[in-house]
Short mmCIF file of C-alpha atoms in Angstrom, two decimals:
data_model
loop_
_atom_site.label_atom_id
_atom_site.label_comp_id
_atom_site.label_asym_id
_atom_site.label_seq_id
_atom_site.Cartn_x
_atom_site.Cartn_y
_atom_site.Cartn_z
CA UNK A 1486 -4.23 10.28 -19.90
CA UNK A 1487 -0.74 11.01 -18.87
CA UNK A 1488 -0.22 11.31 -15.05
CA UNK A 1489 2.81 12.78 -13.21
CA UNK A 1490 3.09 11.27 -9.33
CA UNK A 1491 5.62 12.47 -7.08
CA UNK A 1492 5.99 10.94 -4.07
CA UNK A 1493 5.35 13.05 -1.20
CA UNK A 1494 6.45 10.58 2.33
CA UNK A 1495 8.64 7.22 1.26
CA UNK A 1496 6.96 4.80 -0.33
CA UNK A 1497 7.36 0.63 0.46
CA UNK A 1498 5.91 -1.95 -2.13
CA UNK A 1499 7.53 -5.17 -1.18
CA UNK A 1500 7.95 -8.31 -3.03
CA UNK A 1501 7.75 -10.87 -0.12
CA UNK A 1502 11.32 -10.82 -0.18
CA UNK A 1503 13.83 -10.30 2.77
CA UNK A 1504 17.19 -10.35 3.36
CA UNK A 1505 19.54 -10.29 5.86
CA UNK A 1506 23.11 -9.05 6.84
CA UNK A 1507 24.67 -11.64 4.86
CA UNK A 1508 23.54 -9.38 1.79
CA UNK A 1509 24.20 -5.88 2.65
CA UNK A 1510 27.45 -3.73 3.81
CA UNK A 1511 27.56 -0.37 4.83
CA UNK A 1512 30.18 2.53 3.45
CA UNK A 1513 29.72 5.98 4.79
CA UNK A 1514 25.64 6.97 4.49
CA UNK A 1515 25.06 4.40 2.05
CA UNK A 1516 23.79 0.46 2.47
CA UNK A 1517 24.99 -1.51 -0.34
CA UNK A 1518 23.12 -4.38 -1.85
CA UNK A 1519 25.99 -7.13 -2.92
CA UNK A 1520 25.84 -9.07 -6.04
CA UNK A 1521 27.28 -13.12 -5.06
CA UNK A 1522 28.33 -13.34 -8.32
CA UNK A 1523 30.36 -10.16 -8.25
CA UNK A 1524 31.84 -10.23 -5.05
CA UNK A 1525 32.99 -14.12 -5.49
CA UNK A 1526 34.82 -12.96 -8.51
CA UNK A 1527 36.27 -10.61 -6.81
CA UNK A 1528 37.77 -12.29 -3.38
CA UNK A 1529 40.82 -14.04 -3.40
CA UNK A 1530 40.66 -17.70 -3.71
CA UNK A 1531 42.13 -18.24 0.11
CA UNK A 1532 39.10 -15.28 1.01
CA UNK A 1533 36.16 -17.63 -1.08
CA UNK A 1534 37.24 -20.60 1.17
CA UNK A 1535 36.93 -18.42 4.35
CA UNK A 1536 33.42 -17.03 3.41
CA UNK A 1537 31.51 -20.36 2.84
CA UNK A 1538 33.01 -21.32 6.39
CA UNK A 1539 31.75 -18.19 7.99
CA UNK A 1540 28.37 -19.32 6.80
CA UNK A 1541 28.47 -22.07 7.27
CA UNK A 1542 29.64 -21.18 11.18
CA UNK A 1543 27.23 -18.73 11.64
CA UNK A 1544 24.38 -19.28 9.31
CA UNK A 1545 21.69 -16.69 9.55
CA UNK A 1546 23.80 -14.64 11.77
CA UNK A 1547 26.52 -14.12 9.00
CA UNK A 1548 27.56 -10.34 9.00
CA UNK A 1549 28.84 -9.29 5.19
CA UNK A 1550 29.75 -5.82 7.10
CA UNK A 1551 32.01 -7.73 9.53
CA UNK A 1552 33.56 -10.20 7.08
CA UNK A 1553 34.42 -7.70 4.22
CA UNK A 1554 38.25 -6.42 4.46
CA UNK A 1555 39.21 -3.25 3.35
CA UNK A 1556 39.74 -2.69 -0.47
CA UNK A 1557 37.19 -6.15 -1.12
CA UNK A 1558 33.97 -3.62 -0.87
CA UNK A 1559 34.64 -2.30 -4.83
CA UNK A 1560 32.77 -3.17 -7.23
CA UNK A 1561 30.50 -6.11 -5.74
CA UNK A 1562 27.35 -4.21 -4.83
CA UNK A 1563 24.24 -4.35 -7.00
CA UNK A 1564 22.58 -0.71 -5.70
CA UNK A 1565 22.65 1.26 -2.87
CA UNK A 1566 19.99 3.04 -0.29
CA UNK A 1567 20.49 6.07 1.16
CA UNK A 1568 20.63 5.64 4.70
CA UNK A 1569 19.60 9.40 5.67
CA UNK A 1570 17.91 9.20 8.80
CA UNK A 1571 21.32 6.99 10.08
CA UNK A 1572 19.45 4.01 10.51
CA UNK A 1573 21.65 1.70 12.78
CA UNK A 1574 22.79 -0.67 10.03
CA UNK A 1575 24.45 -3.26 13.00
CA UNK A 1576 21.26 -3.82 14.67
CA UNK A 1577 19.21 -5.00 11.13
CA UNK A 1578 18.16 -8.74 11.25
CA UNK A 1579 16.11 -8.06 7.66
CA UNK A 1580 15.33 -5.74 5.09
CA UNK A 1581 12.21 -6.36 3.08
CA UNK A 1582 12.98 -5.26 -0.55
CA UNK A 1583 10.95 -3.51 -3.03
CA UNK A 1584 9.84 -4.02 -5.95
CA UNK A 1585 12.12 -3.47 -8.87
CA UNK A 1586 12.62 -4.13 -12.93
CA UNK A 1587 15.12 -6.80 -14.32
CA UNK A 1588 17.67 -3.79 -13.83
CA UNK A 1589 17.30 -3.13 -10.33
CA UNK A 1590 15.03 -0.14 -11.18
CA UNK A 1591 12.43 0.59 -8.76
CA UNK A 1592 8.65 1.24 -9.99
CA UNK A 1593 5.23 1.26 -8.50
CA UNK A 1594 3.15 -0.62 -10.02
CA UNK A 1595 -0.22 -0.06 -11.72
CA UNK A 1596 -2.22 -2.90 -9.90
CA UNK A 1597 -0.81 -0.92 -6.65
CA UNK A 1598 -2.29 1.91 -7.60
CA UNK A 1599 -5.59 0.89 -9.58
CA UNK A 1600 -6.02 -1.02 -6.12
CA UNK A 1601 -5.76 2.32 -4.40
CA UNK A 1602 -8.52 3.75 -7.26
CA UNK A 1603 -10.81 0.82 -6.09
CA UNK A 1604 -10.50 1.06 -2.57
CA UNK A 1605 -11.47 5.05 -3.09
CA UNK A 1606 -14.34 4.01 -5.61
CA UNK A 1607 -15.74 1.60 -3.31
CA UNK A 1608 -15.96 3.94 -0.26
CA UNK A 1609 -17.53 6.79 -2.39
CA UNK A 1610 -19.91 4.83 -3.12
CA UNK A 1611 -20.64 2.84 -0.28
CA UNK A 1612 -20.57 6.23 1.98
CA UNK A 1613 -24.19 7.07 0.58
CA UNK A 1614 -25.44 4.00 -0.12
CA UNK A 1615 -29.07 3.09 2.11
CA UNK A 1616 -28.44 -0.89 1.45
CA UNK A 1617 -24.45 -1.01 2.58
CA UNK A 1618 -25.20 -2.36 5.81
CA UNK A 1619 -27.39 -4.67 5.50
CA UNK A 1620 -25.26 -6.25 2.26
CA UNK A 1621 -22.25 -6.23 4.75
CA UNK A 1622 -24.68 -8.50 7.53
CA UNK A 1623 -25.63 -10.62 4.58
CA UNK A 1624 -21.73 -10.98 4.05
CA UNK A 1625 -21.41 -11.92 8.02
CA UNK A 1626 -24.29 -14.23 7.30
CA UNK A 1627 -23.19 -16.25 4.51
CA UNK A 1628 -19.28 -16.09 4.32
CA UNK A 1629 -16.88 -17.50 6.17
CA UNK A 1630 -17.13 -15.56 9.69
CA UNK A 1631 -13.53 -16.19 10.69
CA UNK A 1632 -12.03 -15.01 7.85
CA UNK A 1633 -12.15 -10.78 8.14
CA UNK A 1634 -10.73 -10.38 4.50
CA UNK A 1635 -14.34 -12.02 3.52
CA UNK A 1636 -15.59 -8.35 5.28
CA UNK A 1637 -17.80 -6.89 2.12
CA UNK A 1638 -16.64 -9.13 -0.23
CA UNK A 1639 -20.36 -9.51 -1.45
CA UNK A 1640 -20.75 -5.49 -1.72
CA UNK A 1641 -17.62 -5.38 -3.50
CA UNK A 1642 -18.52 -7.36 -6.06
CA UNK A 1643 -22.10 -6.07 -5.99
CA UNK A 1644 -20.46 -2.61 -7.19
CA UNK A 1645 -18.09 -3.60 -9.89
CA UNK A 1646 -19.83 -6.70 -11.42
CA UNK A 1647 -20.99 -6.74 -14.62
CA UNK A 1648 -22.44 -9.82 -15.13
CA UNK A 1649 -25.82 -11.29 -13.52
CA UNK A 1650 -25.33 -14.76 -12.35
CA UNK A 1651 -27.21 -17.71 -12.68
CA UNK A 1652 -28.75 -17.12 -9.29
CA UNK A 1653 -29.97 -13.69 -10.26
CA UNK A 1654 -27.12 -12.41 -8.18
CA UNK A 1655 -23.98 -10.25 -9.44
CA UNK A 1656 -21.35 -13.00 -10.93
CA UNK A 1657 -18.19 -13.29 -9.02
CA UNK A 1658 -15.67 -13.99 -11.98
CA UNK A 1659 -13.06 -11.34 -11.43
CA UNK A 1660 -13.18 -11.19 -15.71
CA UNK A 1661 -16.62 -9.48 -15.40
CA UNK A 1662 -15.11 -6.72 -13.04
CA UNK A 1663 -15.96 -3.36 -14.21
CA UNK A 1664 -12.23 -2.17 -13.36
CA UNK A 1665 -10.71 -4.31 -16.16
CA UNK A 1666 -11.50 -1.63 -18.49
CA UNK A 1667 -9.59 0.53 -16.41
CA UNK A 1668 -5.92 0.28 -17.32
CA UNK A 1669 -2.96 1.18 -15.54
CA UNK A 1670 0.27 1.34 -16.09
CA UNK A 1671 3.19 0.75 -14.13
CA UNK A 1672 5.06 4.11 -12.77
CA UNK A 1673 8.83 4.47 -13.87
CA UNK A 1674 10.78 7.36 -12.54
CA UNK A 1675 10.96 10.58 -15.01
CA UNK A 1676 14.37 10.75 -16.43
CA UNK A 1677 15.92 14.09 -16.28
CA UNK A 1678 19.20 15.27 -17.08
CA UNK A 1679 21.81 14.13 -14.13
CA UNK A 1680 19.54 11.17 -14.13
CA UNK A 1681 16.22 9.76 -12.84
CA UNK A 1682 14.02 11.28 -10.16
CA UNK A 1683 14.08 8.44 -7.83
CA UNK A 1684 16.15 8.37 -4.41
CA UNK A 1685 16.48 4.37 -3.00
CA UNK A 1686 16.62 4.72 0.55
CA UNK A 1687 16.38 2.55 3.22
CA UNK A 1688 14.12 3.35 6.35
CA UNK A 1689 13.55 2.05 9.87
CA UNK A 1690 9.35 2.27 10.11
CA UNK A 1691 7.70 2.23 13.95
CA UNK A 1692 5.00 1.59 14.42
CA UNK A 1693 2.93 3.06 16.85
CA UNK A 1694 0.10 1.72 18.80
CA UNK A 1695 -2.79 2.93 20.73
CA UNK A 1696 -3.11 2.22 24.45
CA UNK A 1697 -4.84 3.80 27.26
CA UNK A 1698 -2.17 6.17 28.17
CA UNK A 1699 -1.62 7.11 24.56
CA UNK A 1700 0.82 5.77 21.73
CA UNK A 1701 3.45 3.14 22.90
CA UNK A 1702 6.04 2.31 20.43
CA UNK A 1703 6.39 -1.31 19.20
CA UNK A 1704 9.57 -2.99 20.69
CA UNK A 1705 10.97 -3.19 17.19
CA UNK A 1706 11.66 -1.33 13.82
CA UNK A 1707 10.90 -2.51 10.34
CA UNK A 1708 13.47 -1.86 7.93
CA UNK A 1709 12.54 -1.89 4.13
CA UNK A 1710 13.83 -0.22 0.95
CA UNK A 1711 11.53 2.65 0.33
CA UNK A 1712 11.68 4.99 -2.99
CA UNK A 1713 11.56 8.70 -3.04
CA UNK A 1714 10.72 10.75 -6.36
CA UNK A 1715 9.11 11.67 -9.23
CA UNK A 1716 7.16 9.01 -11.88
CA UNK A 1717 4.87 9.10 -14.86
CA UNK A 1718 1.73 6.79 -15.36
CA UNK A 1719 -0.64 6.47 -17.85
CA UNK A 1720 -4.70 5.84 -17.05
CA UNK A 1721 -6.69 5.11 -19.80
CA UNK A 1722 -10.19 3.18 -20.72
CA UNK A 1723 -9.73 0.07 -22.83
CA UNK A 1724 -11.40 0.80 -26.20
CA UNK A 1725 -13.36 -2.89 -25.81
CA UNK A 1726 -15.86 -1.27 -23.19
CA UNK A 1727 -17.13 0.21 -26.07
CA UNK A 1728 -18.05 -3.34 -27.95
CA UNK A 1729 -18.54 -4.39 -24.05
CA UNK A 1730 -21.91 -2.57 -23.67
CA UNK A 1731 -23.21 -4.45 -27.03
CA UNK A 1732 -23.05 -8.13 -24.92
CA UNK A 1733 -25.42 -9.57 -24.21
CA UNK A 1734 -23.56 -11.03 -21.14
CA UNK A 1735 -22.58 -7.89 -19.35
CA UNK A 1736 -26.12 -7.24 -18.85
CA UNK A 1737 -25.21 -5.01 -15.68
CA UNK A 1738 -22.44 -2.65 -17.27
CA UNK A 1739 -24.27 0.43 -18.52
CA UNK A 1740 -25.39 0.59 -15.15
CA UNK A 1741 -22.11 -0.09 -13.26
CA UNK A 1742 -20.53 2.97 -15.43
CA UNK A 1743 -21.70 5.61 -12.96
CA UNK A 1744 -18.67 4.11 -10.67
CA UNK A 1745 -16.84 5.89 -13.05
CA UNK A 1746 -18.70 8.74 -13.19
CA UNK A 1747 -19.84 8.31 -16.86
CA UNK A 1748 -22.86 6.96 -18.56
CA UNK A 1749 -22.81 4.74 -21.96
CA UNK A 1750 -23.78 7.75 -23.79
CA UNK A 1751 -20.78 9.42 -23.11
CA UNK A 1752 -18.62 6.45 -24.64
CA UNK A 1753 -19.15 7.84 -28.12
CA UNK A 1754 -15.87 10.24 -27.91
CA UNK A 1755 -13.99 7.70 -25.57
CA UNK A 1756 -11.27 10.15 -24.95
CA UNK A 1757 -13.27 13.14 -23.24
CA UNK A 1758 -14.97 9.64 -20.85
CA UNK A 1759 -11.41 8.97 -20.10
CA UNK A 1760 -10.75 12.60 -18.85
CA UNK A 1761 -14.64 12.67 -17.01
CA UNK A 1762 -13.41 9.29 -15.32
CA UNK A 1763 -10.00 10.52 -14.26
CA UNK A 1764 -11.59 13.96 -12.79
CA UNK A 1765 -14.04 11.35 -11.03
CA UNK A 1766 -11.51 9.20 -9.75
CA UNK A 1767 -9.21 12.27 -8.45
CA UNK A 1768 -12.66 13.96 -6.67
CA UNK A 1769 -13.66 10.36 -5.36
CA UNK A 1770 -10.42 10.24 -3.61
CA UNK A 1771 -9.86 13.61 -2.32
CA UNK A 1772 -13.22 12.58 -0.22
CA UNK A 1773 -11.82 9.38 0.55
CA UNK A 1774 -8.41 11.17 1.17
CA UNK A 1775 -10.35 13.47 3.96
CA UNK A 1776 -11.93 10.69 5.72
CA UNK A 1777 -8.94 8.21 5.87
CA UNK A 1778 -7.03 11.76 7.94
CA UNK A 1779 -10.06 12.20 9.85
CA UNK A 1780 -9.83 8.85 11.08
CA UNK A 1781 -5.81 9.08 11.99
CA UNK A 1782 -6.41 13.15 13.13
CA UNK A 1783 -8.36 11.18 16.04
CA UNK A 1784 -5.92 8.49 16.30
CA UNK A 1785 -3.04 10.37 17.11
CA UNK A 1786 -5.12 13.33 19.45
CA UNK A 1787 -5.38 10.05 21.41
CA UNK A 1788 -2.27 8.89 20.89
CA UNK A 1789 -0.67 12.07 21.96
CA UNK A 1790 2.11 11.81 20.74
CA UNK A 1791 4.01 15.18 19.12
CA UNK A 1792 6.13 13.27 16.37
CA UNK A 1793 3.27 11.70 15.46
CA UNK A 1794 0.94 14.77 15.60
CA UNK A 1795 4.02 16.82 13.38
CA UNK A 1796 4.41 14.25 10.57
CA UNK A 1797 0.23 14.24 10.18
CA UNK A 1798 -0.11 17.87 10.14
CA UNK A 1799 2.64 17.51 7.07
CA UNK A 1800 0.04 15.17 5.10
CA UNK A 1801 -2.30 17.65 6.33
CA UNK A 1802 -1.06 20.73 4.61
CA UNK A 1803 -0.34 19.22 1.21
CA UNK A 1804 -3.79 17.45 0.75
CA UNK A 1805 -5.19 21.30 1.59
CA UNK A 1806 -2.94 22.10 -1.50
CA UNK A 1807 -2.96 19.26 -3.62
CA UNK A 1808 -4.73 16.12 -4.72
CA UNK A 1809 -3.06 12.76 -2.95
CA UNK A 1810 -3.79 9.32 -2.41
CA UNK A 1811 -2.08 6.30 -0.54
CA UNK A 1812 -0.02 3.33 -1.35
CA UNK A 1813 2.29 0.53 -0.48
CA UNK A 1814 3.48 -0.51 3.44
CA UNK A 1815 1.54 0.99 6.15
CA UNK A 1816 -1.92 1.32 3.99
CA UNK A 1817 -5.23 -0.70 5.12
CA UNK A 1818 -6.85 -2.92 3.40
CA UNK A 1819 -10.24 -2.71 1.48
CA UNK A 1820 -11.52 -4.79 4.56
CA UNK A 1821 -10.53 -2.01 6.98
CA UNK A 1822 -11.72 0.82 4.84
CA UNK A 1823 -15.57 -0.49 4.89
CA UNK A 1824 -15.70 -1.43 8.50
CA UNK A 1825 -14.31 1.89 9.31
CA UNK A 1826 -17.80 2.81 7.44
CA UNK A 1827 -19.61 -0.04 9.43
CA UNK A 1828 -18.25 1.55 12.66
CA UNK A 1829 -19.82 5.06 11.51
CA UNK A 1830 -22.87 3.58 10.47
CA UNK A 1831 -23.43 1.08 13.02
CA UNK A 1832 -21.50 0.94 15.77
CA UNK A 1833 -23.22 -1.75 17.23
CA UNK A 1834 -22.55 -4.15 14.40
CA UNK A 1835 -18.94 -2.82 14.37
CA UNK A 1836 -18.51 -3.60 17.50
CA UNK A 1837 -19.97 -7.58 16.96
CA UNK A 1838 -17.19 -7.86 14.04
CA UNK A 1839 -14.36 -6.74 16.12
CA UNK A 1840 -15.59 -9.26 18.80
CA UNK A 1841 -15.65 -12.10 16.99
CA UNK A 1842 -12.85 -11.35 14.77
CA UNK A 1843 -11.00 -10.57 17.72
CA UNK A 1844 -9.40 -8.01 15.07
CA UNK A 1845 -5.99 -7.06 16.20
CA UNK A 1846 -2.61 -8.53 16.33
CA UNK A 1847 -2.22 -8.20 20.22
CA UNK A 1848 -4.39 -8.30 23.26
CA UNK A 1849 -7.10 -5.86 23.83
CA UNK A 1850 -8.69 -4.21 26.29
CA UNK A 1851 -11.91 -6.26 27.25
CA UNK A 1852 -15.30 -5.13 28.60
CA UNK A 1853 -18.09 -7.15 29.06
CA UNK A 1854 -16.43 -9.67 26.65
CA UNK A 1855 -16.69 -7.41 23.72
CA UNK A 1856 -13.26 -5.69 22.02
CA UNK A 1857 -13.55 -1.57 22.21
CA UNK A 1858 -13.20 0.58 19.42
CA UNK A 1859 -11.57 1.93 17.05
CA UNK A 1860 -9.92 -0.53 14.94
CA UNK A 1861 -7.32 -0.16 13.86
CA UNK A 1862 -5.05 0.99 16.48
CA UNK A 1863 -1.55 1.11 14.78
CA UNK A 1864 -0.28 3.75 12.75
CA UNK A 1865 3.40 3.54 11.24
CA UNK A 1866 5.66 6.17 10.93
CA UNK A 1867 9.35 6.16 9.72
CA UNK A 1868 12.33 7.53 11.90
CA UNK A 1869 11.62 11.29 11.25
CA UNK A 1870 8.03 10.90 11.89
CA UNK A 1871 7.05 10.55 8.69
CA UNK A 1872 3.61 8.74 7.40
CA UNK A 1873 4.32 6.30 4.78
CA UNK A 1874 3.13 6.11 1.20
CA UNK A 1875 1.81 9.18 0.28
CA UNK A 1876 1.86 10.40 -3.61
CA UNK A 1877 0.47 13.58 -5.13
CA UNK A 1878 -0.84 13.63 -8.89
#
């Protein structure tokens, strides 16, 4: 099934890459990513000799802004962002950069969003199940206690396994995951007539943390290439899950289907299963969707802070209108989304995970020797007060 997403807030999905100002000059609203191979064609050889010694002078602190001379700015950048919100280019010591295509095309890709899917899957089902919190103390009881990404690792694999170990237990083999007969596809920008749908910008992010006076602003700004616009995906069931329920192996998959909200019977027309499992999906997050703004409605009542409280009431609005989920920079992990369960379950057991954990970048507020609640405290916004990541479909 064919799925139009259009990005509501700026979206960041990074590729571990950075760079610095040694990369990047400004002209009028627009950053400009250089190409090294462009612009060293381009200065004069007497220029060429002077640029290696400015880096090598100044190393890290090389400024391509500074060093550029009028008329050597043509032609030698490989894209630009749109600096809107007049991010203060001088003051950048690294941009993290998003993903793109061999072209210098920004996407987002499918894992980013089947990941999104999962995390929405998981917590629909874990929301009603009796045995989630005990599985989550088994995980605390067997895993590695000092790692928090271990958090519901068991349950998670509990759900979408479909294979019973050797130990009676569900197999762990990420090729026996239920999802892999979920595809997705990667999101490219819909191409209409002056071009495609797709703004690169670039965008300071805060981010905003909770104290006991309210939100204090972090004493720095992240700057990343973020994309704004309009894409087309593709979600579809592999035809193999068909043959799949035949094995002998994937003894737990006709029973793992109802994650998907279908049942092997309805396999026989796999094209009306793909459309009950997309409907599914969509519902499963819209529920998901209203906790995760429940949780950051109370977030920024305490934070009181207005910008904050404007730029929510935005994502508000449009999930009252439309369906929505989340991806990218400033999005929790799967980790954060059950224990946010755990801490509505069983705040007592929430509470012991913090502790230990010590959960949280920075310091926190002790009593008694235990961490308080809620975790987590930081929400990030960009410079108009806008939440990051959302996408309507």
């Amino acid at each position: 099934m064919k799925l139009i997403l259009k990005t509501k807030t700026p979206v960041h999905i990074g590729t571990g890459q950075r760079y610095g100002p040694s990369e990047f000059f400004a002209v009028g609203g627009t950053v400009n990513r250089v190409s090294s191979e462009q612009m060293y064609r381009a200065l004069p050889e007497a220029r060429k000799d002077a640029f290696f010694m400015e880096i090598e002078l100044n190393g890290e602190r090389f400024n391509l802004d500074r060093f550029l001379l009028p008329g050597e700015r043509e032609g030698i950048a490989r894209y630009g962002l749109r600096n809107r919100y007049g991010v203060a280019v001088h003051g950048i010591r690294e941009v993290r950069e998003c993903i793109k295509t061999g072209f210098d095309e920004p996407y987002l890709p499918g894992s980013s969003i089947k990941g999104a899917i999962r995390t929405a899957l998981l917590w629909d089902v874990a929301r009603n199940d009796p045995e989630f919190i005990e599985a989550i103390r088994r995980d605390l009881s067997t895993g590695d206690r000092r790692m928090k990404e271990r958090i519901g690792k068991g349950y998670e694999n509990q759900i979408f396994s479909t294979k019973c170990g050797r130990n009676g237990r569900p197999d762990r083999d990420p090729k026996y995951d239920l999802l892999k007969f979920l595809q997705v596809s990667d999101a490219h920008a819909v191409q209409a007539s002056k071009g495609l749908k797709q703004i690169l910008r670039l965008d300071g992010i805060e981010t905003m943390s909770l104290g006991t006076r309210g939100f204090t602003r972090k004493p720095f700004l992240t700057h990343a290439e973020t994309v704004i616009g309009e894409y087309e995906c593709e979600i579809t069931l592999s035809p193999a899950i068909q043959g799949a329920l035949r094995r002998r192996d994937l003894d737990r998959l006709s029973d793992r289907l109802g994650v998907l909200g279908i049942t092997a019977h309805d396999l026989d027309d796999l094209a009306a299963a793909e459309e009950k499992v997309v409907a599914h999906i969509k519902k499963a997050m819209r529920r998901f969707v209203d906790a995760a703004l429940t949780k950051e409605r109370a977030l920024v009542e305490r934070g009181n802070d207005p910008d904050c409280r404007k730029g929510l009431e935005m994502i508000e609005a449009e999930h009252q209108k439309t369906d929505m989920f989340r991806i990218g920079f400033g999005v929790g992990t799967i980790y954060q989304t059950l224990f946010n369960l755990v801490e509505e379950r069983d705040p007592d057991l929430a509470l012991e995970i913090v502790t230990e954990q010590r959960l949280g970048k920075y310091r926190r507020a002790l009593s008694g020797g235990r961490l308080e609640l809620p975790y987590p405290k930081t929400l990030e916004f960009t410079l108009n007060h806008s939440p990051m990541g959302w996408v309507r479909w």
